[in-house]
Short mmCIF file of C-alpha atoms in Angstrom, two decimals:
data_model
loop_
_atom_site.label_atom_id
_atom_site.label_comp_id
_atom_site.label_asym_id
_atom_site.label_seq_id
_atom_site.Cartn_x
_atom_site.Cartn_y
_atom_site.Cartn_z
CA UNK A 1 15.92 -7.40 8.25
CA UNK A 2 15.47 -8.82 11.72
CA UNK A 3 11.95 -9.83 12.83
CA UNK A 4 11.53 -6.89 15.23
CA UNK A 5 12.41 -4.36 12.51
CA UNK A 6 10.13 -6.10 10.01
CA UNK A 7 7.28 -5.99 12.52
CA UNK A 8 7.79 -2.25 13.08
CA UNK A 9 7.69 -1.61 9.31
CA UNK A 10 4.49 -3.65 8.93
CA UNK A 11 2.86 -1.91 11.90
CA UNK A 12 3.82 1.53 10.55
CA UNK A 13 2.52 0.62 7.08
CA UNK A 14 -0.77 -0.66 8.51
CA UNK A 15 -1.17 2.45 10.68
CA UNK A 16 -0.55 4.71 7.67
CA UNK A 17 -2.93 2.70 5.46
CA UNK A 18 -5.78 2.74 7.99
CA UNK A 19 -5.37 6.30 9.24
CA UNK A 20 -6.30 8.07 6.02
CA UNK A 21 -2.94 9.89 6.10
CA UNK A 22 -2.02 9.09 2.52
CA UNK A 23 1.09 11.27 2.58
CA UNK A 24 2.71 8.90 5.12
CA UNK A 25 1.74 5.85 3.09
CA UNK A 26 3.11 7.41 -0.12
CA UNK A 27 6.39 8.16 1.67
CA UNK A 28 6.75 4.49 2.64
CA UNK A 29 6.35 3.20 -0.94
CA UNK A 30 9.18 3.12 -3.47
CA UNK A 31 8.93 5.25 -6.62
CA UNK A 32 8.37 2.12 -8.75
CA UNK A 33 5.73 0.53 -6.49
CA UNK A 34 2.84 -1.30 -8.14
CA UNK A 35 -0.26 -2.99 -6.75
CA UNK A 36 -2.81 -5.38 -8.20
CA UNK A 37 -6.34 -5.84 -6.86
CA UNK A 38 -9.16 -8.11 -7.95
CA UNK A 39 -11.56 -5.17 -7.71
CA UNK A 40 -13.95 -7.17 -5.48
CA UNK A 41 -16.78 -6.56 -7.93
CA UNK A 42 -18.99 -9.03 -9.76
CA UNK A 43 -16.83 -8.87 -12.91
CA UNK A 44 -13.65 -9.79 -10.96
CA UNK A 45 -11.51 -7.54 -13.11
CA UNK A 46 -7.86 -7.06 -12.15
CA UNK A 47 -7.00 -3.46 -11.30
CA UNK A 48 -3.39 -2.29 -11.59
CA UNK A 49 -2.04 0.76 -9.79
CA UNK A 50 1.35 1.97 -11.01
CA UNK A 51 2.17 5.03 -8.90
CA UNK A 52 2.61 5.54 -5.17
CA UNK A 53 -0.15 8.13 -5.15
CA UNK A 54 -2.68 5.81 -6.87
CA UNK A 55 -1.82 2.96 -4.51
CA UNK A 56 -2.32 5.18 -1.47
CA UNK A 57 -5.61 6.66 -2.67
#
């Protein structure tokens, strides 16, 4: 992917993620998408999200 196309994808992803329009974000993720977060809490527990819908919520 050329840099201009990559930038457009990142900008579209960021816009979808920050707009609250989860349906657009879900549409951008593959069916087997996963995400890991540190949870940002005092226990620092890893949180795993294994579906597009859970990642987008």
